[in-house]
């Protein structure tokens, strides 16, 4: 488990990756499994009390980049 500062650093890296990643994505269907794997890794490092914070950050970064989870896709 990691502290909030390191958690935010991991989330910041993912946030910074999203625009170029989406720009070079060959097919949108490829995005979600990859994103979810990275999100799960970050969430797995979070302290239980920091998990809601991390989930809010993940949702905000998706919204900022105009990304919406497809219907029926489970949460990370």
Coordinates of C-alpha atoms in Angstrom, one line a residue:
X1 CA 0.0 0.0 0.0
X2 CA 1.1 3.5 -0.7
X3 CA 0.5 6.9 0.8
X4 CA -1.8 9.6 -0.7
X5 CA 1.1 11.6 -2.2
X6 CA 2.4 8.6 -4.1
X7 CA -1.1 7.6 -5.1
X8 CA -1.7 11.1 -6.5
X9 CA 1.6 10.8 -8.4
X10 CA 0.4 7.6 -10.0
X11 CA -2.9 9.1 -10.9
X12 CA -1.2 12.2 -12.3
X13 CA 0.9 10.0 -14.6
X14 CA -2.2 8.2 -15.9
X15 CA -4.0 11.6 -16.3
X16 CA -1.1 12.9 -18.4
X17 CA -1.0 9.7 -20.5
X18 CA -4.7 9.9 -21.5
X19 CA -4.7 12.6 -24.2
X20 CA -1.8 11.2 -26.3
X21 CA -3.0 7.6 -25.7
X22 CA -6.5 8.4 -27.0
X23 CA -5.1 10.3 -29.9
X24 CA -3.1 7.3 -31.1
X25 CA -5.7 4.6 -30.2
X26 CA -6.4 2.4 -33.2
X27 CA -9.8 1.2 -32.0
X28 CA -11.8 2.5 -29.0
X29 CA -12.5 -1.1 -27.8
X30 CA -8.8 -1.5 -27.0
X31 CA -8.9 1.4 -24.6
X32 CA -11.1 0.0 -21.8
X33 CA -9.2 -3.2 -21.0
X34 CA -5.9 -1.4 -20.9
X35 CA -7.3 1.5 -18.9
X36 CA -9.0 -0.8 -16.4
X37 CA -5.8 -2.8 -15.9
X38 CA -3.9 0.4 -15.1
X39 CA -6.7 1.7 -12.9
X40 CA -6.9 -1.7 -11.0
X41 CA -3.1 -1.6 -10.4
X42 CA -3.4 1.9 -9.0
X43 CA -6.4 1.0 -6.9
X44 CA -4.6 -2.1 -5.6
X45 CA -1.8 0.2 -4.2
X46 CA -4.2 2.5 -2.5
X47 CA -4.9 2.5 1.2
X48 CA -8.5 1.5 1.9
X49 CA -9.3 5.1 3.1
X50 CA -7.8 6.5 -0.1
X51 CA -9.7 4.3 -2.5
X52 CA -12.8 6.7 -2.8
X53 CA -10.3 9.5 -3.6
X54 CA -8.7 7.4 -6.3
X55 CA -12.1 6.5 -7.8
X56 CA -13.1 10.1 -7.9
X57 CA -9.8 11.0 -9.6
X58 CA -10.2 8.2 -12.2
X59 CA -13.8 9.3 -13.0
X60 CA -12.7 12.9 -13.3
X61 CA -9.9 12.1 -15.7
X62 CA -12.2 10.1 -17.9
X63 CA -14.8 12.9 -17.9
X64 CA -12.1 15.6 -18.7
X65 CA -11.1 13.6 -21.7
X66 CA -14.7 13.0 -22.9
X67 CA -14.6 9.3 -22.2
X68 CA -17.6 7.3 -20.9
X69 CA -17.7 3.7 -19.9
X70 CA -19.7 1.7 -22.3
X71 CA -23.0 0.3 -20.9
X72 CA -22.6 -3.0 -19.3
X73 CA -18.8 -2.6 -18.7
X74 CA -18.1 -3.3 -15.0
X75 CA -16.4 -0.6 -12.9
X76 CA -12.7 -0.9 -12.4

